[in-house]
Short mmCIF file of C-alpha atoms in Angstrom, two decimals:
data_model
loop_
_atom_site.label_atom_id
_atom_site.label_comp_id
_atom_site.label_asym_id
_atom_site.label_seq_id
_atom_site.Cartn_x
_atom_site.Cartn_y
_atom_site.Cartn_z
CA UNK U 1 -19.24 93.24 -46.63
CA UNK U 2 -20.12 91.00 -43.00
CA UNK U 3 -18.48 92.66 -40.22
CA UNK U 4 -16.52 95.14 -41.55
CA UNK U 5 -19.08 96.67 -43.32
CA UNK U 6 -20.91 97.50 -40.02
CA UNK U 7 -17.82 98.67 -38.25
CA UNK U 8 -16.26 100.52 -41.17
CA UNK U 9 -18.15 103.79 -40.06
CA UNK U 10 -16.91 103.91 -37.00
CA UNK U 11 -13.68 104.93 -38.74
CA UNK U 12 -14.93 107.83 -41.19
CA UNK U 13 -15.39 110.69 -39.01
CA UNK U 14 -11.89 111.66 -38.85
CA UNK U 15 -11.10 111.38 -42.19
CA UNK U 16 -14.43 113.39 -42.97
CA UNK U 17 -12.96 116.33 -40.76
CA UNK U 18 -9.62 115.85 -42.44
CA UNK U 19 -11.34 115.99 -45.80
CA UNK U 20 -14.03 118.90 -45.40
CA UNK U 21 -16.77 118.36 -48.54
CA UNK U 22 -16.37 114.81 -48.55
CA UNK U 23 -18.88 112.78 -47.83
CA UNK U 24 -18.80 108.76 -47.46
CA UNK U 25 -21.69 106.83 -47.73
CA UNK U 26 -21.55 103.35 -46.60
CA UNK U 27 -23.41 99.87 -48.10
CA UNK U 28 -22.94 97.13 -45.42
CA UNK U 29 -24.17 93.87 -47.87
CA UNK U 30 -23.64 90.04 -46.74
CA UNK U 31 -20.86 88.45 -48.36
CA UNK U 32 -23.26 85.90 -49.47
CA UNK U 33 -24.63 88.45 -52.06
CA UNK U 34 -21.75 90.81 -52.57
CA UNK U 35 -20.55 88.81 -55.59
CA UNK U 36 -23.64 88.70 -57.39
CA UNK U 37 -24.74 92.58 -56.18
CA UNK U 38 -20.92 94.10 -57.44
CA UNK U 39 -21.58 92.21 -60.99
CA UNK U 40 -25.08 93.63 -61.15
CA UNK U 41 -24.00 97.38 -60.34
CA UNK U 42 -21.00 96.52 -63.01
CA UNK U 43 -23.77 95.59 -65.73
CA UNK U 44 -26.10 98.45 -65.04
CA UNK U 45 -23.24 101.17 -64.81
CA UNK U 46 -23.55 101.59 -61.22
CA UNK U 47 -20.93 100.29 -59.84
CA UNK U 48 -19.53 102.01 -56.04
CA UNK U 49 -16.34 104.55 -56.38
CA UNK U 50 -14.58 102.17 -54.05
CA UNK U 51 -15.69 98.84 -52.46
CA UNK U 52 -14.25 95.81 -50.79
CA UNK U 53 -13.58 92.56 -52.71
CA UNK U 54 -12.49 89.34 -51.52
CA UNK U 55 -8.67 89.08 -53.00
CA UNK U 56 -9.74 86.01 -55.36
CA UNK U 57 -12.26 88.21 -56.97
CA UNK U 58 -9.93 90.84 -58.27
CA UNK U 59 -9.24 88.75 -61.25
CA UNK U 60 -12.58 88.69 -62.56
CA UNK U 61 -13.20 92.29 -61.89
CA UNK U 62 -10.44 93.09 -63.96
CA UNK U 63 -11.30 90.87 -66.88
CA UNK U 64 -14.66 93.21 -66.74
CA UNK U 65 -12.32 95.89 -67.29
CA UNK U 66 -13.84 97.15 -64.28
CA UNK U 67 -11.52 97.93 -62.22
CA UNK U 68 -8.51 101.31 -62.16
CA UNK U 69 -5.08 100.30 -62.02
CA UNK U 70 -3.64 101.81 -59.00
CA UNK U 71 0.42 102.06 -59.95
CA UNK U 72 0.98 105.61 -60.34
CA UNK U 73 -1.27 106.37 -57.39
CA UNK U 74 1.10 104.05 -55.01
CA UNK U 75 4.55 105.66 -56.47
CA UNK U 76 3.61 109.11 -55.13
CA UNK U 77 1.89 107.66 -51.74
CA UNK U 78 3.25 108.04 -48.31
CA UNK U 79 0.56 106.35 -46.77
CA UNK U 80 0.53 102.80 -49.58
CA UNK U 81 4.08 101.88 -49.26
CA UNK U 82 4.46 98.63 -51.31
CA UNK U 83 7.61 97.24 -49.52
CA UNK U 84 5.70 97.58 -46.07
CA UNK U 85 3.14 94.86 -46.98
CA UNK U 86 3.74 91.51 -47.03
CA UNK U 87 4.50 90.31 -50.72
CA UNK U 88 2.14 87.11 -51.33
CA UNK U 89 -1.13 89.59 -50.12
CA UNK U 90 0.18 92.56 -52.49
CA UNK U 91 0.38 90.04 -55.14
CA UNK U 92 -3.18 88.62 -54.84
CA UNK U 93 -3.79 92.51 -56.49
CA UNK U 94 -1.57 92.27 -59.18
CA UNK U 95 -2.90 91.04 -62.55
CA UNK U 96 -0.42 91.41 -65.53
CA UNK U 97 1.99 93.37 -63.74
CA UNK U 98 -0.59 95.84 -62.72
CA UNK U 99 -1.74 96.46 -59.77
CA UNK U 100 -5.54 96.50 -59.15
CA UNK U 101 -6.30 96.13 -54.95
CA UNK U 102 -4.69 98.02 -52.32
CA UNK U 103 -4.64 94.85 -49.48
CA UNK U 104 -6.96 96.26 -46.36
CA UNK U 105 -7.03 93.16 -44.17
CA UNK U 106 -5.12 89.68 -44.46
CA UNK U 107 -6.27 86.25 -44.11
CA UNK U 108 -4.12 82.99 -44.30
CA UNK U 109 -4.24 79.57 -42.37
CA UNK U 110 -2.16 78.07 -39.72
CA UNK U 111 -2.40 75.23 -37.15
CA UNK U 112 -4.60 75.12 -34.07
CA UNK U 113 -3.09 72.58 -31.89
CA UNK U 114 -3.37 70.96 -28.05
CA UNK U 115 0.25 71.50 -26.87
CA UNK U 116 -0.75 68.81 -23.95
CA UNK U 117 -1.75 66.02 -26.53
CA UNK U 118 1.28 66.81 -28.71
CA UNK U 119 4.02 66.55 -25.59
CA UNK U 120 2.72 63.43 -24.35
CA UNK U 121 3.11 61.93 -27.27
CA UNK U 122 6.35 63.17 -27.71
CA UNK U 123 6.33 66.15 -29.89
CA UNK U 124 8.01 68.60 -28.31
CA UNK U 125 6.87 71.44 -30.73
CA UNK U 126 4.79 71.58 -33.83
CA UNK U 127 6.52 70.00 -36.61
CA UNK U 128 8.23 71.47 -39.14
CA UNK U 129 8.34 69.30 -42.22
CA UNK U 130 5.53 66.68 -43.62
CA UNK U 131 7.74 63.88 -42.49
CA UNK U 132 7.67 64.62 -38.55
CA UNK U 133 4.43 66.15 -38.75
CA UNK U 134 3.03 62.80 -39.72
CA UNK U 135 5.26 60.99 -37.18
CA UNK U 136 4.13 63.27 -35.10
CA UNK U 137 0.32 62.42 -35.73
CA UNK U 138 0.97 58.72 -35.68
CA UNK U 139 2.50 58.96 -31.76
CA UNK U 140 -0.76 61.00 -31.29
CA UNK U 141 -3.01 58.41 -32.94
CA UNK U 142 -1.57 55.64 -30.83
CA UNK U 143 -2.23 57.27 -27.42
CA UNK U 144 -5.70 57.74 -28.93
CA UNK U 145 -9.05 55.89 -29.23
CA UNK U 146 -10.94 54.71 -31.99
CA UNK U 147 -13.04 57.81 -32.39
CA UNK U 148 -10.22 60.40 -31.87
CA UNK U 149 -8.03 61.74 -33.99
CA UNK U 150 -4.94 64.46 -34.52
CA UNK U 151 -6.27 66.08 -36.78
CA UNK U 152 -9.29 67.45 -38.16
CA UNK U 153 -9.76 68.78 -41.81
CA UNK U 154 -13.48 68.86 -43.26
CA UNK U 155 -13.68 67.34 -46.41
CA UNK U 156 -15.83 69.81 -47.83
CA UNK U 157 -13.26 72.46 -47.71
CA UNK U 158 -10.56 73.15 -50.46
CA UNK U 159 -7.84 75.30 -49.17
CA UNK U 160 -5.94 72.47 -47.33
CA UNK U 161 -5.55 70.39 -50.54
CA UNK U 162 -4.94 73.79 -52.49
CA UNK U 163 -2.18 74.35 -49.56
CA UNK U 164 -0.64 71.03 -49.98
CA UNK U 165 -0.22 71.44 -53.44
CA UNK U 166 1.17 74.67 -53.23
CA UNK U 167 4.38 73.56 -50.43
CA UNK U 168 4.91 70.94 -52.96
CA UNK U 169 5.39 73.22 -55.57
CA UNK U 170 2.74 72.72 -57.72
CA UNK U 171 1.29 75.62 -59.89
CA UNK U 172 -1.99 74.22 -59.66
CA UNK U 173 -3.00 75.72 -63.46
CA UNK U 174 -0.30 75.65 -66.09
CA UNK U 175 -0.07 77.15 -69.51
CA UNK U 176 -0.69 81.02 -68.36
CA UNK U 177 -4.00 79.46 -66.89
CA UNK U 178 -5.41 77.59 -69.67
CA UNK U 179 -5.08 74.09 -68.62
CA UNK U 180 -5.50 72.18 -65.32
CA UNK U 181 -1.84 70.54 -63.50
CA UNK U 182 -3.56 68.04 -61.15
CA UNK U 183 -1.92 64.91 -63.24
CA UNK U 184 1.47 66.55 -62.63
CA UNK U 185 3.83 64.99 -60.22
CA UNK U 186 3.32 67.92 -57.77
CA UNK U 187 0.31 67.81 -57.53
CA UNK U 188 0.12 64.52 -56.99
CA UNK U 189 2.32 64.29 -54.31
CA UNK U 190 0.20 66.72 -52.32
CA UNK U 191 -2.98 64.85 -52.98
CA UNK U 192 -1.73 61.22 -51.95
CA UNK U 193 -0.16 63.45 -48.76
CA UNK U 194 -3.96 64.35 -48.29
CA UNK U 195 -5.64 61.33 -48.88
CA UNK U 196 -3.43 59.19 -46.58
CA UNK U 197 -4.27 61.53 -43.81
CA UNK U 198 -7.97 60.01 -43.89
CA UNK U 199 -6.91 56.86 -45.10
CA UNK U 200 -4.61 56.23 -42.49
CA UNK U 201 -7.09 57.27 -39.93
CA UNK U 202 -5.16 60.40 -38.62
CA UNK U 203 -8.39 62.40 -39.45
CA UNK U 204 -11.72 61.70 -40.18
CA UNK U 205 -13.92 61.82 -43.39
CA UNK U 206 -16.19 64.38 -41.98
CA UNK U 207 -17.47 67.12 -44.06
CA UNK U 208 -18.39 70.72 -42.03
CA UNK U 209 -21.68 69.92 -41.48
CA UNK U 210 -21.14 66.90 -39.82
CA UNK U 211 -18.93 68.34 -36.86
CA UNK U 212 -21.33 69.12 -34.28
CA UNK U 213 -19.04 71.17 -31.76
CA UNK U 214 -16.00 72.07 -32.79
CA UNK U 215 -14.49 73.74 -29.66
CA UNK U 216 -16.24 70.53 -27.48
CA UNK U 217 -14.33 68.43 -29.71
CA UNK U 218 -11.27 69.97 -29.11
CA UNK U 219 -11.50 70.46 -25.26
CA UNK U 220 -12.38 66.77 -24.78
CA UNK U 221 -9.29 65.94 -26.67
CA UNK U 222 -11.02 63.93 -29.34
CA UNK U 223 -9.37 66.61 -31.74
CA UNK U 224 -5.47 67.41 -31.35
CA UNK U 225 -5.06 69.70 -34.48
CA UNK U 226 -7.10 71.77 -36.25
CA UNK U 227 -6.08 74.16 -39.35
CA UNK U 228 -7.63 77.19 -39.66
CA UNK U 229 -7.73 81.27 -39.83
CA UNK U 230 -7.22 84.14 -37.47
CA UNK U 231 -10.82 84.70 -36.86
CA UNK U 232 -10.56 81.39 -34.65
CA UNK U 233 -8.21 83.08 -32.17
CA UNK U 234 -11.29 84.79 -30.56
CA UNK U 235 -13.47 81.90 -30.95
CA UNK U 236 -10.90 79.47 -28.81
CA UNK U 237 -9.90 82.24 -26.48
CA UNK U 238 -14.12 82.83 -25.51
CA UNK U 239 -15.31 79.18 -25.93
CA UNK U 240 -12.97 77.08 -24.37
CA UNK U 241 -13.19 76.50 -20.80
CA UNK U 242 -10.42 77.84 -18.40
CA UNK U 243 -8.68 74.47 -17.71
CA UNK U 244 -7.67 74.25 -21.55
CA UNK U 245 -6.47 77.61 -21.95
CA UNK U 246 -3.17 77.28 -21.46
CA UNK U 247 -2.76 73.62 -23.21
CA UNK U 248 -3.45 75.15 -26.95
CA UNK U 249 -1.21 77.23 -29.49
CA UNK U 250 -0.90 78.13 -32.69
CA UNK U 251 1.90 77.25 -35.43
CA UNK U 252 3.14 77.78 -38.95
CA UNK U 253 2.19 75.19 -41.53
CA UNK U 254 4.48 72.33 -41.97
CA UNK U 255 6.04 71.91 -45.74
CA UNK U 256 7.57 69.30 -47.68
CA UNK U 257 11.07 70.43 -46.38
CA UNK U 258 10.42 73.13 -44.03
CA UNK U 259 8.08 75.57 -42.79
CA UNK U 260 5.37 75.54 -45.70
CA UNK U 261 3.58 78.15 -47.47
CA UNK U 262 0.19 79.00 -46.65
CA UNK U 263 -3.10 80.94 -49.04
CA UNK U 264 -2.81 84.38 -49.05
CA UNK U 265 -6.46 85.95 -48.28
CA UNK U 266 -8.15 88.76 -46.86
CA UNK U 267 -9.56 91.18 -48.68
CA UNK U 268 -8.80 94.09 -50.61
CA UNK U 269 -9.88 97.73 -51.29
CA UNK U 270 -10.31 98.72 -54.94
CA UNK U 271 -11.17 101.55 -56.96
CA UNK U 272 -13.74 101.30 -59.71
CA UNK U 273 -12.97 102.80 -63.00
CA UNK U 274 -16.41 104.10 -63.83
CA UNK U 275 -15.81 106.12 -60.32
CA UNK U 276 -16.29 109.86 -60.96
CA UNK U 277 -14.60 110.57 -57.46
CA UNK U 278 -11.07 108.57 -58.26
CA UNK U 279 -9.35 111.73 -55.93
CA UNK U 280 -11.16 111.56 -53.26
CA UNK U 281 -11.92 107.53 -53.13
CA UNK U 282 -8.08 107.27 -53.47
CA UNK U 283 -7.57 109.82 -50.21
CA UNK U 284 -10.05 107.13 -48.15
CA UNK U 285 -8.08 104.01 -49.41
CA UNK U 286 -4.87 106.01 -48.27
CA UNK U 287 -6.75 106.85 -45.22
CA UNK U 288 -7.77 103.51 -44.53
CA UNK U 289 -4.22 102.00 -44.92
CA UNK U 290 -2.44 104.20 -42.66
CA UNK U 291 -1.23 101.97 -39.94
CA UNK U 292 -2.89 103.74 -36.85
CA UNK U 293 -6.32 103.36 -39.00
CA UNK U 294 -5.35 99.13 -39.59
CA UNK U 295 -4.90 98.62 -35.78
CA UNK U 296 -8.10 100.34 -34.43
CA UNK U 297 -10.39 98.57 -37.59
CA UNK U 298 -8.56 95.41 -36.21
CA UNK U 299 -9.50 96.51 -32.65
CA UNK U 300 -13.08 96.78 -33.94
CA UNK U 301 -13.11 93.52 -36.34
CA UNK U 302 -10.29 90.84 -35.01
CA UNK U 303 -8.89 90.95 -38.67
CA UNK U 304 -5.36 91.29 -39.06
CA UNK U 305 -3.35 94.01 -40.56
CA UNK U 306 -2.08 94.13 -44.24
CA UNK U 307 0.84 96.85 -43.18
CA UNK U 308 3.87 95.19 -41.41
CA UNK U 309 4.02 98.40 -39.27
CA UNK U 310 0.24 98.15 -37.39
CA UNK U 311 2.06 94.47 -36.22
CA UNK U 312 4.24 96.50 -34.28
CA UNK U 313 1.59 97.71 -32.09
CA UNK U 314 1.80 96.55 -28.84
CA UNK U 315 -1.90 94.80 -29.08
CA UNK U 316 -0.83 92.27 -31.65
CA UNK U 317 3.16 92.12 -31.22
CA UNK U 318 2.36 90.96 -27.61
CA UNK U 319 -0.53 88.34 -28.66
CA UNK U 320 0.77 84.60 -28.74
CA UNK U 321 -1.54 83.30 -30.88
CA UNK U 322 -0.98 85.95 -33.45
CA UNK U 323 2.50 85.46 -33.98
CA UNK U 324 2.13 81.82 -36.30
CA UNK U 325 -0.01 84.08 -38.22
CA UNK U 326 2.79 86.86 -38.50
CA UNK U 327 5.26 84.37 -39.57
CA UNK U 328 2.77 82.36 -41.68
CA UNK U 329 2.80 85.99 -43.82
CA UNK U 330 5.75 85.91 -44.90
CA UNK U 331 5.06 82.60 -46.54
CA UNK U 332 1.45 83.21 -47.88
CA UNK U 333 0.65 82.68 -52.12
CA UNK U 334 -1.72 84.03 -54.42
CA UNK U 335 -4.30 81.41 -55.53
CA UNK U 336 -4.44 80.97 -59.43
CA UNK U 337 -5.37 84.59 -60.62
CA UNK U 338 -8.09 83.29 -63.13
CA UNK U 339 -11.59 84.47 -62.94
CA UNK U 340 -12.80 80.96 -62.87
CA UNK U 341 -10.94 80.46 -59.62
CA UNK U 342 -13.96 79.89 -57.48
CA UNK U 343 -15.63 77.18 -59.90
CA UNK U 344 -11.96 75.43 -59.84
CA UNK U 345 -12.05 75.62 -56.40
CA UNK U 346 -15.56 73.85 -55.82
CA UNK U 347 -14.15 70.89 -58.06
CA UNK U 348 -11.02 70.77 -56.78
CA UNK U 349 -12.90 69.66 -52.93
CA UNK U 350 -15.44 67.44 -54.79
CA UNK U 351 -12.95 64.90 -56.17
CA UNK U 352 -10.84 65.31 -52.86
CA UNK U 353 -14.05 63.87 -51.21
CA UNK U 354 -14.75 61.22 -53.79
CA UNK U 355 -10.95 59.83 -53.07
CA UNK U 356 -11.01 60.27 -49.52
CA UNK U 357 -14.59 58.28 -49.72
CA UNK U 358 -13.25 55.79 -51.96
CA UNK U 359 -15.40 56.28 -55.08
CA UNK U 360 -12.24 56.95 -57.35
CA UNK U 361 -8.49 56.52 -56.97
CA UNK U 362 -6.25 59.76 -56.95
CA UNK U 363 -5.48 58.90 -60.48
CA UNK U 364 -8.84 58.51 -61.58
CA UNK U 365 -9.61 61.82 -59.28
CA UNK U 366 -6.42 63.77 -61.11
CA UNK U 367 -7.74 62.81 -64.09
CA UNK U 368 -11.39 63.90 -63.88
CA UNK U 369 -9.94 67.28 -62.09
CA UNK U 370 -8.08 68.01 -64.99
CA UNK U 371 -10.77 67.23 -67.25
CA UNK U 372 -13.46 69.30 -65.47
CA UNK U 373 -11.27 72.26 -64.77
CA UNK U 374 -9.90 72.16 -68.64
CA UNK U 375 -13.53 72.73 -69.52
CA UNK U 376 -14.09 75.20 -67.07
CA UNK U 377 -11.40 77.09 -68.75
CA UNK U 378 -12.54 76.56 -72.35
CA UNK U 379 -13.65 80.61 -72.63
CA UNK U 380 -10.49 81.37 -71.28
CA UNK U 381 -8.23 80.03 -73.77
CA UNK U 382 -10.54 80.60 -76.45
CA UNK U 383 -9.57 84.11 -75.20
CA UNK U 384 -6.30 84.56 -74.82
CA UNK U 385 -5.83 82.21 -78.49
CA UNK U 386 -8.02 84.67 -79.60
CA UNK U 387 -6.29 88.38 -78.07
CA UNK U 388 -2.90 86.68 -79.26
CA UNK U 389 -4.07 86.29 -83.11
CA UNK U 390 -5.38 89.90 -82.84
CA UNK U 391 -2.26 90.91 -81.40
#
């Protein structure tokens, strides 16, 4: 899919000449219709031998039954070591104690933040904890004016509630998935943490659309921290003007009592069961995660490595900005691994907007979270009640 889906070629000539008789076709699709295009092959039995899929997918893939379980193909690799990836991406893969996804890039969030605008106002390093980090904003806010703020966080987007929730320990779903745990006292906790951020004026109730220039924004000072993913390193490095370049950094999430956790994304290669090429797609995924083969698709895409050993190459150990996102690894978490995650998702960021607008209190917003999501979920525990009365 995107990007990588152009590039990916690039990479297939050696391991053609390695591999004489095999050949690889390649299907670059947008992500905007890989979802709907992978469920359509599924239906009409035509699904790829191997393909791509967002880690959050997985899941519903292997609900479909659609997917090969991969754990006696990893105990006899050299080239999949499970103990060399970092254990919150491998985990995205693994759906009953199976493993479905071998992880081929990694994704997670961190903080984007004006080193200037934090010393002056006293910070002498990104905080570490919730407490400090909101002192931290409040010195900020008070240097500031009216329409500036510390921090920017569009209110159309739901991984920074999902992340809040997460540091404070909530499991988000409870019940093996069958029930929403918004009204819990975790969750809670995270979403008054959220709310007061707008409330309080430390950043404002702006959803994506409605941010006309991001890196302007953030030059001018008008912005002092911004969360977001590794992608963005290239984007600050190219758009920001020289005179800013060395007044910006990035940092590990702050958590409740320590440095926090943060989503663990990316994407993942799997292998289809219907596949009638499971040898051979196998030798490409092994190909394809072979550290050499992670730095130059990196090289080629910006994405980050899902093997601990490509970090060591002298391109990303030496890279600043990459290193919040190397430590931010260690401390990334699955999502909820139910297919219905990307429905619970879009509800979870409507009712965060409704409170952060005022149209409901976070009780009322808990309240109508758990109630929407519990319906979302109605197939779902109709089908586990149903596989455990079989059973």
């Amino acid at each position: 899919m995107g990007r990588e889906g152009e590039v990916v070629a690039q990479l297939l000539p050696e391991f053609e000449k390695a591999h004489p008789g095999v050949k690889v076709q390649v299907q670059q699709i947008p992500w905007s219709a890989a979802h709907e295009k992978l469920l359509t092959a599924y239906v009409g039995d035509a699904t790829p031998d191997i393909a791509m899929l967002g880690n959050t997918w997985v899941p519903e893939f292997v609900a479909l039954d659609a997917l090969e379980p991969l754990d006696s193909r990893v105990a006899s690799s050299k080239d999949v070591p499970r103990s060399d990836y970092f254990a919150g991406i491998w985990d995205t893969n693994v759906v009953d104690s199976v493993t479905y996804g071998i992880p081929w890039y990694v994704d997670t969030r961190v903080i984007f933040y004006r080193s200037d605008i934090l010393a002056k106002a006293g910070c002498a390093q990104m905080p570490s904890t919730w407490a400090t980090w909101r002192d931290c904003m409040m010195r900020i806010k008070s240097q500031m004016g009216p329409h500036q703020y510390p921090l920017l966080i569009p209110i159309t987007e739901w991984p920074p509630i999902v992340i809040l929730a997460l540091q404070a320990g909530s499991p988000i779903l409870r019940d093996d998935g069958r029930f929403g745990a918004f009204s819990q006292p975790e969750f809670m906790k995270a979403f008054n943490f959220y709310v007061s951020l707008f409330h309080d004026g430390l950043a404002p109730a702006l959803s994506g659309t409605e941010i006309s220039n991001l890196y302007q924004e953030f030059e001018r000072g008008n912005i002092a921290m911004y969360i977001s993913s590794p992608w963005q390193i290239g984007e600050f490095t190219n758009r920001l003007p020289k005179n800013v370049q060395d007044k910006w950094m990035t940092a590990p999430l702050p958590g409740v009592d320590g440095p926090g956790v943060s989503l663990a994304g990316g994407a993942s290669l799997a292998l289809f069961r219907a596949s009638t090429h499971k040898s051979e797609a196998w030798q490409l995924m092994e190909y394809l995660s072979r550290p050499d083969v992670q730095v130059k698709f990196g090289e080629l895409t910006g994405d980050l490595p899902a093997r601990r050993e490509a970090w060591k190459n002298p391109t990303l150990a030496g890279n600043k900005y990459a290193t919040a996102f190397r430590d931010q690894l260690e401390h990334a978490v699955p999502t909820p691994k139910v297919p219905e995650w990307e429905q619970i998702a879009t509800t979870i960021f409507e009712h965060g907007e409704a409170a952060v607008r005022g149209k409901q209190t976070t009780a009322q917003a808990m309240a109508a979270l758990d109630k929407d999501v519990n319906g979302i979920l109605e197939k779902r525990r109709w089908l586990l009640d149903h596989n455990a009365k079989t059973q």
